Amino acid sequence: MSENKETLSLSDLSAALSAHDRAGLVDALKNKLQGLAGQHANMLETLSPPVRKRVEALREIQSEHDELEAKFFEERAALEAKYQKFYEPLYSKRYQIVNGEIEVEGAPKESTEETPADEKAAAVPTTENGVPNFWLTAMKNNEVLVEEIQERDEAALKFLKDIKWFRIDNPKGFKLEFYFDANPFFKNTVLTKTYHMIDEDEPILEKAIGTEIEWYPGKCLTQKIMKKKPKKGSKNAKPITKTEDCESFFNFFNPPQVPEDEEEIDEDTAEQLQNQMEQDYDIGSTIRDKIIPHAVSWYTGEAVQDDEFEALVDEDDEDDDDDDDDDDDEDDEDDDEDDDEEDEDEKPKSSRKKKAGAGVVGPDGQVERPAECKQQ
């Protein structure tokens, strides 16, 4: 069992560590498949002739299924590309509203009538254009992305105007584009992140490439400057300055890289690298599949509650499965606990076990706790 487990992990690792030599990877995969085919052949030889013939028939059925599945993936990609074109006008209009380029019909405007002096003093100025902090708020409401956004990142992410993605074909994969307004942190107006996939349908990540950020002096958010006082008696009286890497959302644009010589990587380093690549892909796919198409739902927090509801449903399903497994062995105990269950049913819903939901970041930046989800 341990040998099989080791083989699988090394196979996954070879797929992840393929950036340097794709041709070599293909050869390695072919050798791997031939080895597996040999194992399968040995396994078939252990079967009786009638059973072997039935298994061969099942393999033919599987082969037909795989051909259909390949066509499905091909048609799905074409369908996604078709509807991506339909989405574009909607995304464009969203961009214009968020960034104040157009005004929504019926939105209140500043009055031109004379206002008493005391009312003018109490009035709140309405100088905001568009929807401030739209993308920052949307991302902070997602449980995957909020872990990446540090407090010091927020000032820069407030300049984020739009996020787009599109599919790339050679090599297969997708590209994210982050559009920023002019800001005091970096010169770039567009930051990109590109994912190259070996198998887009699995998916197996080959490598990720990010934009090199052109930070203004002293504004780099991915590093922090540490100053230490010199030791007593030291000839150098000046503070010792040291630069250290630190956690930041903008590390997303400097993804983990695979060394060209795979032999230099020990097993622990390789496992750590693979985990980093998986986490990096999880962030990118979350932005592509959740944030971009449903940005306003993440901004308002509605998407958070939908995710929590789905999690509760999944949790209930798991509890039901556990209950079904225990029923056969606990019939006698159930009879003794009927009274306890009736008491539990009479308890208010708020006292029962429920999954703790993450707070929702409101437009003002304050965390709002979602209301309890009650069954109808």
mmCIF file of C-alpha atoms in Angstrom:
data_model
loop_
_atom_site.group_PDB
_atom_site.id
_atom_site.type_symbol
_atom_site.label_atom_id
_atom_site.label_comp_id
_atom_site.label_asym_id
_atom_site.label_seq_id
_atom_site.Cartn_x
_atom_site.Cartn_y
_atom_site.Cartn_z
ATOM 1 C CA MET A 1 0.000 0.000 0.000
ATOM 2 C CA SER A 2 2.831 2.394 0.878
ATOM 3 C CA GLU A 3 4.537 1.698 -2.461
ATOM 4 C CA ASN A 4 1.373 2.626 -4.382
ATOM 5 C CA LYS A 5 0.964 5.801 -2.388
ATOM 6 C CA GLU A 6 4.574 6.815 -3.070
ATOM 7 C CA THR A 7 4.144 6.125 -6.772
ATOM 8 C CA LEU A 8 1.054 8.300 -6.978
ATOM 9 C CA SER A 9 2.637 11.229 -5.177
ATOM 10 C CA LEU A 10 5.705 11.091 -7.420
ATOM 11 C CA SER A 11 3.451 10.962 -10.458
ATOM 12 C CA ASP A 12 1.576 14.060 -9.305
ATOM 13 C CA LEU A 13 4.891 15.749 -8.616
ATOM 14 C CA SER A 14 6.246 14.995 -12.078
ATOM 15 C CA ALA A 15 3.140 16.619 -13.539
ATOM 16 C CA ALA A 16 3.690 19.718 -11.420
ATOM 17 C CA LEU A 17 7.435 19.879 -12.117
ATOM 18 C CA SER A 18 7.143 19.972 -15.890
ATOM 19 C CA ALA A 19 7.962 23.604 -16.622
ATOM 20 C CA HIS A 20 11.538 22.995 -17.796
ATOM 21 C CA ASP A 21 11.039 20.197 -20.300
ATOM 22 C CA ARG A 22 7.535 19.452 -21.550
ATOM 23 C CA ALA A 23 8.814 16.906 -24.070
ATOM 24 C CA GLY A 24 10.545 15.044 -21.265
ATOM 25 C CA LEU A 25 7.305 15.076 -19.306
ATOM 26 C CA VAL A 26 5.398 13.539 -22.206
ATOM 27 C CA ASP A 27 7.987 10.754 -22.448
ATOM 28 C CA ALA A 28 7.784 10.205 -18.714
ATOM 29 C CA LEU A 29 4.000 10.000 -18.867
ATOM 30 C CA LYS A 30 4.185 7.525 -21.753
ATOM 31 C CA ASN A 31 6.588 5.349 -19.786
ATOM 32 C CA LYS A 32 4.317 5.610 -16.779
ATOM 33 C CA LEU A 33 1.271 4.599 -18.797
ATOM 34 C CA GLN A 34 3.144 1.688 -20.353
ATOM 35 C CA GLY A 35 4.137 0.541 -16.895
ATOM 36 C CA LEU A 36 0.547 0.773 -15.690
ATOM 37 C CA ALA A 37 -0.611 -1.088 -18.787
ATOM 38 C CA GLY A 38 1.856 -3.822 -17.965
ATOM 39 C CA GLN A 39 0.490 -4.015 -14.411
ATOM 40 C CA HIS A 40 -3.049 -4.212 -15.784
ATOM 41 C CA ALA A 41 -2.011 -6.977 -18.182
ATOM 42 C CA ASN A 42 -0.533 -8.926 -15.287
ATOM 43 C CA MET A 43 -3.738 -8.396 -13.349
ATOM 44 C CA LEU A 44 -5.859 -9.669 -16.251
ATOM 45 C CA GLU A 45 -3.756 -12.823 -16.445
ATOM 46 C CA THR A 46 -4.848 -13.715 -12.925
ATOM 47 C CA LEU A 47 -8.510 -13.789 -13.987
ATOM 48 C CA SER A 48 -10.318 -16.792 -15.296
ATOM 49 C CA PRO A 49 -10.972 -16.710 -19.096
ATOM 50 C CA PRO A 50 -14.712 -15.923 -18.779
ATOM 51 C CA VAL A 51 -14.122 -13.062 -16.304
ATOM 52 C CA ARG A 52 -11.196 -11.749 -18.371
ATOM 53 C CA LYS A 53 -13.417 -11.587 -21.446
ATOM 54 C CA ARG A 54 -16.067 -9.650 -19.535
ATOM 55 C CA VAL A 55 -13.453 -7.194 -18.245
ATOM 56 C CA GLU A 56 -12.163 -6.683 -21.793
ATOM 57 C CA ALA A 57 -15.721 -5.856 -22.868
ATOM 58 C CA LEU A 58 -15.962 -3.353 -20.011
ATOM 59 C CA ARG A 59 -12.709 -1.746 -21.156
ATOM 60 C CA GLU A 60 -14.129 -1.312 -24.647
ATOM 61 C CA ILE A 61 -17.179 0.387 -23.133
ATOM 62 C CA GLN A 62 -14.849 2.623 -21.114
ATOM 63 C CA SER A 63 -12.939 3.495 -24.286
ATOM 64 C CA GLU A 64 -16.176 4.587 -25.991
ATOM 65 C CA HIS A 65 -17.038 6.640 -22.922
ATOM 66 C CA ASP A 66 -13.627 8.361 -23.010
ATOM 67 C CA GLU A 67 -14.114 9.306 -26.653
ATOM 68 C CA LEU A 68 -17.482 10.859 -25.838
ATOM 69 C CA GLU A 69 -15.970 12.661 -22.847
ATOM 70 C CA ALA A 70 -13.247 14.146 -25.053
ATOM 71 C CA LYS A 71 -15.931 15.489 -27.389
ATOM 72 C CA PHE A 72 -17.807 16.871 -24.391
ATOM 73 C CA PHE A 73 -14.721 18.785 -23.212
ATOM 74 C CA GLU A 74 -14.195 20.138 -26.720
ATOM 75 C CA GLU A 75 -17.804 21.294 -27.108
ATOM 76 C CA ARG A 76 -17.841 22.714 -23.583
ATOM 77 C CA ALA A 77 -14.794 24.860 -24.349
ATOM 78 C CA ALA A 78 -16.470 26.141 -27.515
ATOM 79 C CA LEU A 79 -19.695 26.886 -25.605
ATOM 80 C CA GLU A 80 -17.809 28.755 -22.886
ATOM 81 C CA ALA A 81 -16.035 30.840 -25.523
ATOM 82 C CA LYS A 82 -19.377 31.616 -27.182
ATOM 83 C CA TYR A 83 -21.006 32.820 -23.974
ATOM 84 C CA GLN A 84 -17.891 34.710 -22.902
ATOM 85 C CA LYS A 85 -18.606 37.029 -25.839
ATOM 86 C CA PHE A 86 -22.170 37.509 -24.555
ATOM 87 C CA TYR A 87 -20.842 38.420 -21.095
ATOM 88 C CA GLU A 88 -18.468 41.090 -22.375
ATOM 89 C CA PRO A 89 -21.081 43.887 -22.875
ATOM 90 C CA LEU A 90 -22.379 43.244 -19.352
ATOM 91 C CA TYR A 91 -18.887 43.373 -17.876
ATOM 92 C CA SER A 92 -18.226 46.595 -19.795
ATOM 93 C CA LYS A 93 -21.351 48.241 -18.380
ATOM 94 C CA ARG A 94 -20.427 47.027 -14.892
ATOM 95 C CA TYR A 95 -16.999 48.635 -15.320
ATOM 96 C CA GLN A 96 -18.554 51.956 -16.342
ATOM 97 C CA ILE A 97 -20.909 52.036 -13.343
ATOM 98 C CA VAL A 98 -18.280 50.926 -10.818
ATOM 99 C CA ASN A 99 -15.807 53.563 -12.019
ATOM 100 C CA GLY A 100 -18.335 56.385 -12.375
ATOM 101 C CA GLU A 101 -18.106 56.672 -16.162
ATOM 102 C CA ILE A 102 -21.898 56.493 -16.487
ATOM 103 C CA GLU A 103 -24.661 57.281 -14.037
ATOM 104 C CA VAL A 104 -27.551 54.971 -13.326
ATOM 105 C CA GLU A 105 -30.933 56.356 -14.326
ATOM 106 C CA GLY A 106 -32.828 57.605 -11.284
ATOM 107 C CA ALA A 107 -29.754 57.907 -9.058
ATOM 108 C CA PRO A 108 -30.022 60.960 -6.760
ATOM 109 C CA LYS A 109 -28.044 64.014 -7.820
ATOM 110 C CA GLU A 110 -26.882 67.086 -5.953
ATOM 111 C CA SER A 111 -29.627 69.678 -5.685
ATOM 112 C CA THR A 112 -29.115 73.096 -7.292
ATOM 113 C CA GLU A 113 -31.734 74.776 -5.085
ATOM 114 C CA GLU A 114 -30.781 77.118 -2.266
ATOM 115 C CA THR A 115 -30.272 75.295 1.024
ATOM 116 C CA PRO A 116 -30.423 76.958 4.464
ATOM 117 C CA ALA A 117 -27.020 77.469 6.078
ATOM 118 C CA ASP A 118 -27.781 75.157 9.022
ATOM 119 C CA GLU A 119 -28.868 72.343 6.673
ATOM 120 C CA LYS A 120 -25.730 72.838 4.557
ATOM 121 C CA ALA A 121 -23.576 72.398 7.643
ATOM 122 C CA ALA A 122 -25.331 69.137 8.554
ATOM 123 C CA ALA A 123 -25.397 67.765 5.026
ATOM 124 C CA VAL A 124 -23.012 64.954 4.057
ATOM 125 C CA PRO A 125 -21.071 65.783 0.875
ATOM 126 C CA THR A 126 -21.928 63.507 -2.049
ATOM 127 C CA THR A 127 -18.708 63.579 -4.034
ATOM 128 C CA GLU A 128 -18.261 59.795 -4.477
ATOM 129 C CA ASN A 129 -18.218 58.575 -8.043
ATOM 130 C CA GLY A 130 -19.183 55.059 -9.001
ATOM 131 C CA VAL A 131 -18.914 52.353 -6.324
ATOM 132 C CA PRO A 132 -15.844 52.919 -4.125
ATOM 133 C CA ASN A 133 -13.777 49.883 -3.062
ATOM 134 C CA PHE A 134 -15.935 47.598 -5.194
ATOM 135 C CA TRP A 135 -13.356 44.931 -6.023
ATOM 136 C CA LEU A 136 -11.571 45.153 -2.667
ATOM 137 C CA THR A 137 -14.832 44.560 -0.812
ATOM 138 C CA ALA A 138 -15.853 41.721 -3.135
ATOM 139 C CA MET A 139 -12.544 39.911 -2.663
ATOM 140 C CA LYS A 140 -12.476 40.403 1.104
ATOM 141 C CA ASN A 141 -15.864 38.707 1.344
ATOM 142 C CA ASN A 142 -14.448 35.513 -0.174
ATOM 143 C CA GLU A 143 -12.966 33.105 2.360
ATOM 144 C CA VAL A 144 -10.083 32.101 0.058
ATOM 145 C CA LEU A 145 -9.013 35.626 -0.899
ATOM 146 C CA VAL A 146 -9.497 37.294 2.479
ATOM 147 C CA GLU A 147 -6.670 35.123 3.806
ATOM 148 C CA GLU A 148 -4.328 36.634 1.222
ATOM 149 C CA ILE A 149 -5.260 40.310 1.643
ATOM 150 C CA GLN A 150 -3.275 41.981 4.401
ATOM 151 C CA GLU A 151 -4.348 45.246 6.014
ATOM 152 C CA ARG A 152 -1.454 47.097 4.386
ATOM 153 C CA ASP A 153 -2.602 45.832 0.936
ATOM 154 C CA GLU A 154 -5.984 47.510 1.140
ATOM 155 C CA ALA A 155 -4.773 51.034 0.375
ATOM 156 C CA ALA A 156 -3.368 49.787 -2.954
ATOM 157 C CA LEU A 157 -6.324 47.514 -3.795
ATOM 158 C CA LYS A 158 -8.678 50.495 -3.485
ATOM 159 C CA PHE A 159 -7.237 51.611 -6.837
ATOM 160 C CA LEU A 160 -8.328 48.370 -8.525
ATOM 161 C CA LYS A 161 -10.746 49.294 -11.331
ATOM 162 C CA ASP A 162 -11.504 45.959 -12.981
ATOM 163 C CA ILE A 163 -10.560 42.280 -13.231
ATOM 164 C CA LYS A 164 -10.836 40.317 -16.468
ATOM 165 C CA TRP A 165 -9.942 36.821 -17.609
ATOM 166 C CA PHE A 166 -9.692 35.049 -20.917
ATOM 167 C CA ARG A 167 -8.717 31.620 -22.174
ATOM 168 C CA ILE A 168 -5.399 31.013 -23.943
ATOM 169 C CA ASP A 169 -4.830 28.183 -26.390
ATOM 170 C CA ASN A 170 -1.085 27.897 -26.946
ATOM 171 C CA PRO A 171 -0.270 26.659 -24.421
ATOM 172 C CA LYS A 172 -3.634 25.808 -22.876
ATOM 173 C CA GLY A 173 -4.663 27.810 -19.853
ATOM 174 C CA PHE A 174 -6.082 31.171 -18.839
ATOM 175 C CA LYS A 175 -4.968 34.697 -18.051
ATOM 176 C CA LEU A 176 -6.148 37.140 -15.392
ATOM 177 C CA GLU A 177 -5.804 40.904 -15.849
ATOM 178 C CA PHE A 178 -6.049 43.399 -12.971
ATOM 179 C CA TYR A 179 -6.576 47.024 -14.051
ATOM 180 C CA PHE A 180 -5.428 49.734 -11.649
ATOM 181 C CA ASP A 181 -5.904 53.472 -11.589
ATOM 182 C CA ALA A 182 -2.804 55.630 -11.131
ATOM 183 C CA ASN A 183 -1.665 55.097 -7.553
ATOM 184 C CA PRO A 184 1.244 55.927 -5.216
ATOM 185 C CA PHE A 185 2.378 52.297 -4.847
ATOM 186 C CA PHE A 186 3.455 51.058 -8.301
ATOM 187 C CA LYS A 187 3.778 52.270 -11.875
ATOM 188 C CA ASN A 188 1.921 49.400 -13.577
ATOM 189 C CA THR A 189 -1.612 50.069 -14.763
ATOM 190 C CA VAL A 190 -2.229 46.369 -15.519
ATOM 191 C CA LEU A 191 -1.008 43.376 -13.513
ATOM 192 C CA THR A 192 -1.406 39.961 -15.115
ATOM 193 C CA LYS A 193 -1.278 36.339 -13.980
ATOM 194 C CA THR A 194 -1.114 33.542 -16.543
ATOM 195 C CA TYR A 195 -1.673 29.849 -15.851
ATOM 196 C CA HIS A 196 -0.254 27.281 -18.280
ATOM 197 C CA MET A 197 -2.034 23.934 -18.010
ATOM 198 C CA ILE A 198 -0.883 20.521 -19.180
ATOM 199 C CA ASP A 199 -4.442 19.215 -19.050
ATOM 200 C CA GLU A 200 -7.004 21.988 -18.675
ATOM 201 C CA ASP A 201 -9.839 19.559 -17.940
ATOM 202 C CA GLU A 202 -8.164 17.757 -15.031
ATOM 203 C CA PRO A 203 -6.621 20.332 -14.400
ATOM 204 C CA ILE A 204 -2.840 19.857 -14.144
ATOM 205 C CA LEU A 205 -0.848 23.028 -13.679
ATOM 206 C CA GLU A 206 2.419 23.319 -15.602
ATOM 207 C CA LYS A 207 3.478 26.757 -14.417
ATOM 208 C CA ALA A 208 2.190 30.212 -13.496
ATOM 209 C CA ILE A 209 3.656 33.535 -14.657
ATOM 210 C CA GLY A 210 3.021 36.896 -13.016
ATOM 211 C CA THR A 211 3.777 40.517 -13.822
ATOM 212 C CA GLU A 212 6.879 42.044 -12.290
ATOM 213 C CA ILE A 213 5.529 44.923 -10.221
ATOM 214 C CA GLU A 214 7.376 48.253 -10.581
ATOM 215 C CA TRP A 215 7.158 49.541 -7.024
ATOM 216 C CA TYR A 216 7.813 53.158 -6.193
ATOM 217 C CA PRO A 217 10.683 53.653 -3.711
ATOM 218 C CA GLY A 218 9.666 52.653 -0.205
ATOM 219 C CA LYS A 219 6.218 51.493 -1.315
ATOM 220 C CA CYS A 220 6.797 47.758 -1.904
ATOM 221 C CA LEU A 221 4.070 45.830 -0.082
ATOM 222 C CA THR A 222 5.713 42.414 -0.417
ATOM 223 C CA GLN A 223 8.723 43.398 1.682
ATOM 224 C CA LYS A 224 9.225 45.131 4.983
ATOM 225 C CA ILE A 225 12.262 47.022 6.225
ATOM 226 C CA MET A 226 13.558 46.020 9.653
ATOM 227 C CA LYS A 227 15.786 48.415 11.563
ATOM 228 C CA LYS A 228 17.875 47.245 14.491
ATOM 229 C CA LYS A 229 19.979 49.279 16.839
ATOM 230 C CA PRO A 230 23.690 48.418 16.784
ATOM 231 C CA LYS A 231 25.106 46.579 19.748
ATOM 232 C CA LYS A 232 26.660 48.579 22.540
ATOM 233 C CA GLY A 233 30.294 49.253 21.877
ATOM 234 C CA SER A 234 29.932 48.768 18.144
ATOM 235 C CA LYS A 235 31.966 51.117 15.965
ATOM 236 C CA ASN A 236 28.996 51.554 13.622
ATOM 237 C CA ALA A 237 26.485 53.798 15.376
ATOM 238 C CA LYS A 238 23.960 53.733 12.513
ATOM 239 C CA PRO A 239 20.894 51.465 12.739
ATOM 240 C CA ILE A 240 21.200 48.154 10.845
ATOM 241 C CA THR A 241 18.643 47.987 8.035
ATOM 242 C CA LYS A 242 17.391 44.620 6.828
ATOM 243 C CA THR A 243 14.774 43.864 4.170
ATOM 244 C CA GLU A 244 12.540 40.817 4.636
ATOM 245 C CA ASP A 245 9.786 39.292 2.540
ATOM 246 C CA CYS A 246 6.333 39.518 4.076
ATOM 247 C CA GLU A 247 2.817 38.252 3.415
ATOM 248 C CA SER A 248 0.870 40.270 0.854
ATOM 249 C CA PHE A 249 -1.827 39.761 -1.750
ATOM 250 C CA PHE A 250 0.652 41.083 -4.296
ATOM 251 C CA ASN A 251 2.813 37.979 -3.813
ATOM 252 C CA PHE A 252 0.169 36.457 -6.087
ATOM 253 C CA PHE A 253 2.029 38.039 -9.007
ATOM 254 C CA ASN A 254 5.272 36.309 -8.007
ATOM 255 C CA PRO A 255 4.164 32.656 -8.045
ATOM 256 C CA PRO A 256 6.327 29.737 -6.892
ATOM 257 C CA GLN A 257 8.773 28.597 -9.560
ATOM 258 C CA VAL A 258 10.072 25.101 -10.234
ATOM 259 C CA PRO A 259 13.889 24.795 -10.337
ATOM 260 C CA GLU A 260 15.255 23.775 -13.722
ATOM 261 C CA ASP A 261 17.093 20.822 -12.220
ATOM 262 C CA GLU A 262 14.479 18.652 -10.521
ATOM 263 C CA GLU A 263 17.180 16.493 -8.927
ATOM 264 C CA GLU A 264 18.093 19.408 -6.659
ATOM 265 C CA ILE A 265 14.697 19.173 -4.921
ATOM 266 C CA ASP A 266 14.377 16.859 -1.933
ATOM 267 C CA GLU A 267 11.074 15.197 -1.099
ATOM 268 C CA ASP A 268 10.003 17.691 1.591
ATOM 269 C CA THR A 269 10.814 20.689 -0.619
ATOM 270 C CA ALA A 270 8.966 19.113 -3.537
ATOM 271 C CA GLU A 271 5.864 18.509 -1.414
ATOM 272 C CA GLN A 272 5.962 22.078 -0.098
ATOM 273 C CA LEU A 273 6.337 23.422 -3.633
ATOM 274 C CA GLN A 274 3.431 21.347 -4.880
ATOM 275 C CA ASN A 275 1.217 22.644 -2.054
ATOM 276 C CA GLN A 276 2.195 26.222 -2.899
ATOM 277 C CA MET A 277 1.327 25.688 -6.563
ATOM 278 C CA GLU A 278 -2.033 24.159 -5.656
ATOM 279 C CA GLN A 279 -2.827 27.083 -3.362
ATOM 280 C CA ASP A 280 -1.783 29.546 -6.058
ATOM 281 C CA TYR A 281 -4.068 27.863 -8.600
ATOM 282 C CA ASP A 282 -6.920 27.846 -6.060
ATOM 283 C CA ILE A 283 -6.629 31.638 -5.712
ATOM 284 C CA GLY A 284 -6.555 32.175 -9.475
ATOM 285 C CA SER A 285 -9.484 29.860 -10.206
ATOM 286 C CA THR A 286 -11.499 31.480 -7.388
ATOM 287 C CA ILE A 287 -11.042 34.898 -8.979
ATOM 288 C CA ARG A 288 -11.889 33.505 -12.424
ATOM 289 C CA ASP A 289 -14.887 31.337 -11.496
ATOM 290 C CA LYS A 290 -16.425 33.215 -8.560
ATOM 291 C CA ILE A 291 -15.331 36.815 -8.199
ATOM 292 C CA ILE A 292 -15.390 37.993 -11.823
ATOM 293 C CA PRO A 293 -18.775 36.541 -12.894
ATOM 294 C CA HIS A 294 -20.557 37.300 -9.577
ATOM 295 C CA ALA A 295 -18.697 40.378 -8.325
ATOM 296 C CA VAL A 296 -21.728 42.335 -7.103
ATOM 297 C CA SER A 297 -22.982 39.336 -5.096
ATOM 298 C CA TRP A 298 -19.613 39.153 -3.346
ATOM 299 C CA TYR A 299 -19.642 42.931 -2.822
ATOM 300 C CA THR A 300 -23.046 42.842 -1.112
ATOM 301 C CA GLY A 301 -22.275 39.619 0.778
ATOM 302 C CA GLU A 302 -25.065 37.608 -0.829
ATOM 303 C CA ALA A 303 -22.569 35.156 -2.303
ATOM 304 C CA VAL A 304 -21.122 34.560 1.171
ATOM 305 C CA GLN A 305 -24.489 33.471 2.495
ATOM 306 C CA ASP A 306 -25.042 31.248 -0.555
ATOM 307 C CA ASP A 307 -21.715 29.541 0.105
ATOM 308 C CA GLU A 308 -22.576 29.077 3.770
ATOM 309 C CA PHE A 309 -25.964 27.615 2.869
ATOM 310 C CA GLU A 310 -24.307 25.121 0.508
ATOM 311 C CA ALA A 311 -21.814 24.237 3.236
ATOM 312 C CA LEU A 312 -24.666 23.663 5.700
ATOM 313 C CA VAL A 313 -26.456 21.428 3.214
ATOM 314 C CA ASP A 314 -23.284 19.417 2.652
ATOM 315 C CA GLU A 315 -22.758 19.175 6.394
ATOM 316 C CA ASP A 316 -26.332 17.962 6.892
ATOM 317 C CA ASP A 317 -25.851 15.354 4.177
ATOM 318 C CA GLU A 318 -22.726 14.094 5.905
ATOM 319 C CA ASP A 319 -24.557 13.977 9.241
ATOM 320 C CA ASP A 320 -27.379 12.019 7.618
ATOM 321 C CA ASP A 321 -24.899 9.531 6.188
ATOM 322 C CA ASP A 322 -23.303 9.113 9.609
ATOM 323 C CA ASP A 323 -26.730 8.621 11.158
ATOM 324 C CA ASP A 324 -27.577 5.936 8.604
ATOM 325 C CA ASP A 325 -24.349 4.099 9.390
ATOM 326 C CA ASP A 326 -25.020 4.227 13.105
ATOM 327 C CA ASP A 327 -28.708 3.231 12.967
ATOM 328 C CA ASP A 328 -28.046 -0.495 12.561
ATOM 329 C CA ASP A 329 -25.796 -0.643 15.620
ATOM 330 C CA GLU A 330 -27.756 1.693 17.881
ATOM 331 C CA ASP A 331 -31.403 0.592 17.670
ATOM 332 C CA ASP A 332 -31.518 -0.187 21.393
ATOM 333 C CA GLU A 333 -29.891 3.102 22.334
ATOM 334 C CA ASP A 334 -32.403 5.017 20.188
ATOM 335 C CA ASP A 335 -35.277 3.588 22.238
ATOM 336 C CA ASP A 336 -33.656 4.802 25.450
ATOM 337 C CA GLU A 337 -33.003 8.289 24.052
ATOM 338 C CA ASP A 338 -36.427 9.135 22.587
ATOM 339 C CA ASP A 339 -37.203 11.503 25.458
ATOM 340 C CA ASP A 340 -33.873 13.291 25.042
ATOM 341 C CA GLU A 341 -34.538 13.816 21.327
ATOM 342 C CA GLU A 342 -37.966 15.301 22.068
ATOM 343 C CA ASP A 343 -36.335 17.750 24.474
ATOM 344 C CA GLU A 344 -33.796 18.661 21.803
ATOM 345 C CA ASP A 345 -36.585 19.368 19.292
ATOM 346 C CA GLU A 346 -38.142 21.825 21.732
ATOM 347 C CA LYS A 347 -34.947 23.845 22.042
ATOM 348 C CA PRO A 348 -34.766 27.134 20.119
ATOM 349 C CA LYS A 349 -32.915 26.838 16.837
ATOM 350 C CA SER A 350 -30.262 29.313 17.937
ATOM 351 C CA SER A 351 -29.096 26.881 20.643
ATOM 352 C CA ARG A 352 -28.416 24.036 18.232
ATOM 353 C CA LYS A 353 -25.057 23.358 16.634
ATOM 354 C CA LYS A 354 -24.502 25.402 13.487
ATOM 355 C CA LYS A 355 -21.559 26.332 11.349
ATOM 356 C CA ALA A 356 -20.030 29.662 12.220
ATOM 357 C CA GLY A 357 -20.273 31.971 9.236
ATOM 358 C CA ALA A 358 -17.629 34.433 8.210
ATOM 359 C CA GLY A 359 -18.438 38.097 8.593
ATOM 360 C CA VAL A 360 -19.409 40.099 5.534
ATOM 361 C CA VAL A 361 -17.399 43.201 4.714
ATOM 362 C CA GLY A 362 -19.815 46.059 4.089
ATOM 363 C CA PRO A 363 -19.237 48.978 1.720
ATOM 364 C CA ASP A 364 -17.926 51.006 4.643
ATOM 365 C CA GLY A 365 -15.273 48.381 5.392
ATOM 366 C CA GLN A 366 -16.974 47.192 8.590
ATOM 367 C CA VAL A 367 -17.584 43.483 9.166
ATOM 368 C CA GLU A 368 -21.243 42.565 9.209
ATOM 369 C CA ARG A 369 -22.377 39.208 10.553
ATOM 370 C CA PRO A 370 -24.878 37.407 8.281
ATOM 371 C CA ALA A 371 -28.311 36.658 9.683
ATOM 372 C CA GLU A 372 -28.985 33.061 10.761
ATOM 373 C CA CYS A 373 -30.264 30.908 7.919
ATOM 374 C CA LYS A 374 -33.562 29.356 8.979
ATOM 375 C CA GLN A 375 -35.280 26.488 7.216
ATOM 376 C CA GLN A 376 -38.732 27.226 5.870
#
